[in-house]
Amino acid sequence: MVPPKTRLIVVVLAGAVVFASALLGQRVISAKAGLLCFVQGRASVEGGALSTGEHFRQLKNGESLATERGRAEVLLNPGTFLRVGDMSRVHMDDIKLTDACVSLDSGSAVVTVNYILKTDRLRLIAGGSVIVMKQPGVYRLDASTGRLRVFNGKAEVRRDGGSAYVIVKRGQVVDLTGLKLAKFDIKDTDALQRWAAARSRAPFPRGLRPVPPKISWDKTDAPPASSAGKSNSSGQF
């Protein structure tokens, strides 16, 4: 009979291999920031129309993704999705995986951060400000109003080229021009956010849904054997 401690070590190692394999596979497919994953409705890259459905197209430096009556989903790094709504345009400023930068030129976007690797930095530019997400969460950008709303998480917002900045937390909205903070109702959502939430719950293609590698656990939080390699099922993002 195998001693209990030995069985626990085996389970831990097996789980680590599964998570590491999933993460490695994702990085092979998305070695750079800006992997277009899904399109619904009318969207295009540099004027070239995209069909509805799953896509695995790597956006290049300087390329723009635009929607008309449509939505699109982009994997910015292993833990972060950018989902844009109707009449939106995003520009890939830098597709380096560890230091990605993307601009929201028009429209609206929901950024879902599942986890943040210490080695990666992601900058979002909108309304003349640079936004860096500091924690996992859900962030909403609207170019028309020049606002960032934090539904969950924490972000640093700094005027581009300036030293002034603010920290925006859950339930706070910031004016990207004046860096003024206010509160808002996190229950106030719309169709784009409901779509983004549904996409977050959908199975990620080819078993490469971004999940943080979990190396060890104790008896209180160990997942059942049948869930090995599956993603976090909290569904909050």
Tab-separated table of N, CA, C and O in Angstrom, residues 150-198:
chain	number	residue	atom	x	y	z
A	150	VAL	N	-14.030	49.953	-12.811
A	150	VAL	CA	-13.448	48.727	-12.262
A	150	VAL	C	-14.553	47.958	-11.544
A	150	VAL	O	-15.012	48.366	-10.479
A	151	PHE	N	-14.977	46.844	-12.150
A	151	PHE	CA	-16.014	46.016	-11.549
A	151	PHE	C	-15.420	45.066	-10.518
A	151	PHE	O	-16.095	44.646	-9.589
A	152	ASN	N	-14.174	44.744	-10.724
A	152	ASN	CA	-13.443	43.903	-9.777
A	152	ASN	C	-11.964	44.058	-10.086
A	152	ASN	O	-11.571	44.066	-11.254
A	153	GLY	N	-11.133	44.188	-9.037
A	153	GLY	CA	-9.708	44.314	-9.277
A	153	GLY	C	-9.167	45.670	-8.848
A	153	GLY	O	-9.780	46.404	-8.070
A	154	LYS	N	-8.017	46.030	-9.406
A	154	LYS	CA	-7.365	47.303	-9.095
A	154	LYS	C	-6.476	47.692	-10.266
A	154	LYS	O	-5.774	46.853	-10.836
A	155	ALA	N	-6.516	48.972	-10.645
A	155	ALA	CA	-5.732	49.448	-11.782
A	155	ALA	C	-5.042	50.760	-11.441
A	155	ALA	O	-5.554	51.561	-10.643
A	156	GLU	N	-3.886	50.962	-12.061
A	156	GLU	CA	-3.184	52.243	-11.972
A	156	GLU	C	-3.434	53.006	-13.266
A	156	GLU	O	-3.238	52.466	-14.355
A	157	VAL	N	-3.869	54.239	-13.148
A	157	VAL	CA	-4.144	55.073	-14.322
A	157	VAL	C	-3.260	56.309	-14.246
A	157	VAL	O	-3.281	57.043	-13.255
A	158	ARG	N	-2.492	56.512	-15.296
A	158	ARG	CA	-1.539	57.614	-15.331
A	158	ARG	C	-1.687	58.378	-16.641
A	158	ARG	O	-1.840	57.768	-17.705
A	159	ARG	N	-1.671	59.699	-16.571
A	159	ARG	CA	-1.689	60.489	-17.794
A	159	ARG	C	-0.448	60.178	-18.614
A	159	ARG	O	0.664	60.102	-18.083
A	160	ASP	N	-0.629	59.962	-19.920
A	160	ASP	CA	0.472	59.580	-20.797
A	160	ASP	C	1.578	60.637	-20.759
A	160	ASP	O	1.358	61.799	-21.102
A	161	GLY	N	2.751	60.219	-20.306
A	161	GLY	CA	3.885	61.128	-20.241
A	161	GLY	C	3.947	61.961	-18.976
A	161	GLY	O	4.902	62.725	-18.788
A	162	GLY	N	2.960	61.818	-18.090
A	162	GLY	CA	2.940	62.609	-16.873
A	162	GLY	C	3.273	61.780	-15.649
A	162	GLY	O	3.385	60.558	-15.700
A	163	SER	N	3.424	62.465	-14.525
A	163	SER	CA	3.759	61.785	-13.277
A	163	SER	C	2.533	61.548	-12.396
A	163	SER	O	2.563	60.705	-11.504
A	164	ALA	N	1.448	62.294	-12.638
A	164	ALA	CA	0.246	62.143	-11.825
A	164	ALA	C	-0.468	60.840	-12.155
A	164	ALA	O	-0.570	60.449	-13.328
A	165	TYR	N	-0.948	60.164	-11.108
A	165	TYR	CA	-1.671	58.923	-11.332
A	165	TYR	C	-2.656	58.693	-10.199
A	165	TYR	O	-2.576	59.316	-9.128
A	166	VAL	N	-3.604	57.797	-10.457
A	166	VAL	CA	-4.564	57.403	-9.425
A	166	VAL	C	-4.669	55.878	-9.426
A	166	VAL	O	-4.409	55.225	-10.445
A	167	ILE	N	-5.059	55.318	-8.302
A	167	ILE	CA	-5.339	53.895	-8.172
A	167	ILE	C	-6.858	53.732	-8.143
A	167	ILE	O	-7.535	54.353	-7.323
A	168	VAL	N	-7.372	52.925	-9.042
A	168	VAL	CA	-8.818	52.732	-9.165
A	168	VAL	C	-9.151	51.324	-8.683
A	168	VAL	O	-8.581	50.345	-9.170
A	169	LYS	N	-10.089	51.240	-7.737
A	169	LYS	CA	-10.448	49.962	-7.141
A	169	LYS	C	-11.879	49.571	-7.476
A	169	LYS	O	-12.599	50.321	-8.135
A	170	ARG	N	-12.260	48.394	-7.000
A	170	ARG	CA	-13.596	47.859	-7.233
A	170	ARG	C	-14.673	48.885	-6.882
A	170	ARG	O	-14.642	49.509	-5.816
A	171	GLY	N	-15.609	49.067	-7.827
A	171	GLY	CA	-16.713	49.985	-7.600
A	171	GLY	C	-16.381	51.438	-7.863
A	171	GLY	O	-17.198	52.316	-7.581
A	172	GLN	N	-15.199	51.708	-8.439
A	172	GLN	CA	-14.809	53.085	-8.737
A	172	GLN	C	-14.705	53.307	-10.243
A	172	GLN	O	-14.338	52.411	-11.002
A	173	VAL	N	-15.018	54.526	-10.655
A	173	VAL	CA	-14.886	54.944	-12.050
A	173	VAL	C	-13.963	56.149	-12.075
A	173	VAL	O	-13.981	56.987	-11.169
A	174	VAL	N	-13.117	56.221	-13.112
A	174	VAL	CA	-12.187	57.335	-13.216
A	174	VAL	C	-12.359	58.035	-14.564
A	174	VAL	O	-12.535	57.386	-15.595
A	175	ASP	N	-12.334	59.342	-14.531
A	175	ASP	CA	-12.312	60.164	-15.733
A	175	ASP	C	-10.878	60.152	-16.251
A	175	ASP	O	-9.954	60.634	-15.579
A	176	LEU	N	-10.678	59.603	-17.435
A	176	LEU	CA	-9.327	59.405	-17.953
A	176	LEU	C	-8.629	60.711	-18.319
A	176	LEU	O	-7.417	60.743	-18.469
A	177	THR	N	-9.396	61.774	-18.463
A	177	THR	CA	-8.795	63.069	-18.797
A	177	THR	C	-8.327	63.809	-17.555
A	177	THR	O	-7.195	64.305	-17.488
A	178	GLY	N	-9.189	63.858	-16.537
A	178	GLY	CA	-8.846	64.602	-15.341
A	178	GLY	C	-8.423	63.757	-14.161
A	178	GLY	O	-8.072	64.284	-13.100
A	179	LEU	N	-8.472	62.432	-14.320
A	179	LEU	CA	-8.111	61.482	-13.265
A	179	LEU	C	-8.950	61.675	-11.992
A	179	LEU	O	-8.463	61.495	-10.876
A	180	LYS	N	-10.215	62.050	-12.175
A	180	LYS	CA	-11.110	62.219	-11.039
A	180	LYS	C	-11.866	60.916	-10.773
A	180	LYS	O	-12.385	60.287	-11.684
A	181	LEU	N	-11.914	60.524	-9.506
A	181	LEU	CA	-12.559	59.280	-9.096
A	181	LEU	C	-13.982	59.525	-8.611
A	181	LEU	O	-14.294	60.565	-8.048
A	182	ALA	N	-14.831	58.518	-8.838
A	182	ALA	CA	-16.192	58.524	-8.317
A	182	ALA	C	-16.614	57.080	-8.122
A	182	ALA	O	-15.926	56.153	-8.546
A	183	LYS	N	-17.746	56.877	-7.488
A	183	LYS	CA	-18.271	55.542	-7.279
A	183	LYS	C	-19.362	55.247	-8.305
A	183	LYS	O	-19.983	56.156	-8.839
A	184	PHE	N	-19.584	53.956	-8.562
A	184	PHE	CA	-20.665	53.545	-9.443
A	184	PHE	C	-21.214	52.208	-8.963
A	184	PHE	O	-20.593	51.520	-8.146
A	185	ASP	N	-22.367	51.841	-9.469
A	185	ASP	CA	-23.021	50.600	-9.087
A	185	ASP	C	-22.488	49.457	-9.951
A	185	ASP	O	-22.682	49.453	-11.171
A	186	ILE	N	-21.802	48.498	-9.351
A	186	ILE	CA	-21.211	47.405	-10.120
A	186	ILE	C	-22.264	46.485	-10.728
A	186	ILE	O	-21.950	45.642	-11.574
A	187	LYS	N	-23.529	46.645	-10.324
A	187	LYS	CA	-24.610	45.856	-10.920
A	187	LYS	C	-25.114	46.482	-12.217
A	187	LYS	O	-25.932	45.884	-12.922
A	188	ASP	N	-24.625	47.672	-12.530
A	188	ASP	CA	-25.046	48.377	-13.739
A	188	ASP	C	-24.227	47.881	-14.925
A	188	ASP	O	-23.162	48.410	-15.237
A	189	THR	N	-24.708	46.840	-15.580
A	189	THR	CA	-24.012	46.240	-16.724
A	189	THR	C	-24.851	46.389	-17.989
A	189	THR	O	-25.984	46.855	-17.949
A	190	ASP	N	-24.281	45.987	-19.114
A	190	ASP	CA	-25.011	46.059	-20.379
A	190	ASP	C	-24.760	44.795	-21.192
A	190	ASP	O	-24.145	43.833	-20.712
A	191	ALA	N	-25.222	44.804	-22.448
A	191	ALA	CA	-25.138	43.613	-23.301
A	191	ALA	C	-23.697	43.193	-23.557
A	191	ALA	O	-23.392	41.997	-23.624
A	192	LEU	N	-22.793	44.159	-23.707
A	192	LEU	CA	-21.393	43.815	-23.962
A	192	LEU	C	-20.794	43.065	-22.776
A	192	LEU	O	-20.102	42.056	-22.962
A	193	GLN	N	-21.079	43.522	-21.580
A	193	GLN	CA	-20.523	42.843	-20.403
A	193	GLN	C	-21.143	41.470	-20.183
A	193	GLN	O	-20.462	40.539	-19.767
A	194	ARG	N	-22.423	41.347	-20.494
A	194	ARG	CA	-23.047	40.028	-20.366
A	194	ARG	C	-22.462	39.064	-21.393
A	194	ARG	O	-22.250	37.883	-21.106
A	195	TRP	N	-22.175	39.567	-22.588
A	195	TRP	CA	-21.537	38.729	-23.616
A	195	TRP	C	-20.127	38.339	-23.186
A	195	TRP	O	-19.709	37.188	-23.331
A	196	ALA	N	-19.383	39.303	-22.650
A	196	ALA	CA	-18.017	39.025	-22.192
A	196	ALA	C	-18.020	37.983	-21.082
A	196	ALA	O	-17.165	37.090	-21.049
A	197	ALA	N	-18.985	38.089	-20.172
A	197	ALA	CA	-19.076	37.114	-19.087
A	197	ALA	C	-19.407	35.726	-19.626
A	197	ALA	O	-18.859	34.715	-19.166
A	198	ALA	N	-20.290	35.673	-20.622
A	198	ALA	CA	-20.639	34.382	-21.226
A	198	ALA	C	-19.439	33.775	-21.943
A	198	ALA	O	-19.207	32.564	-21.875
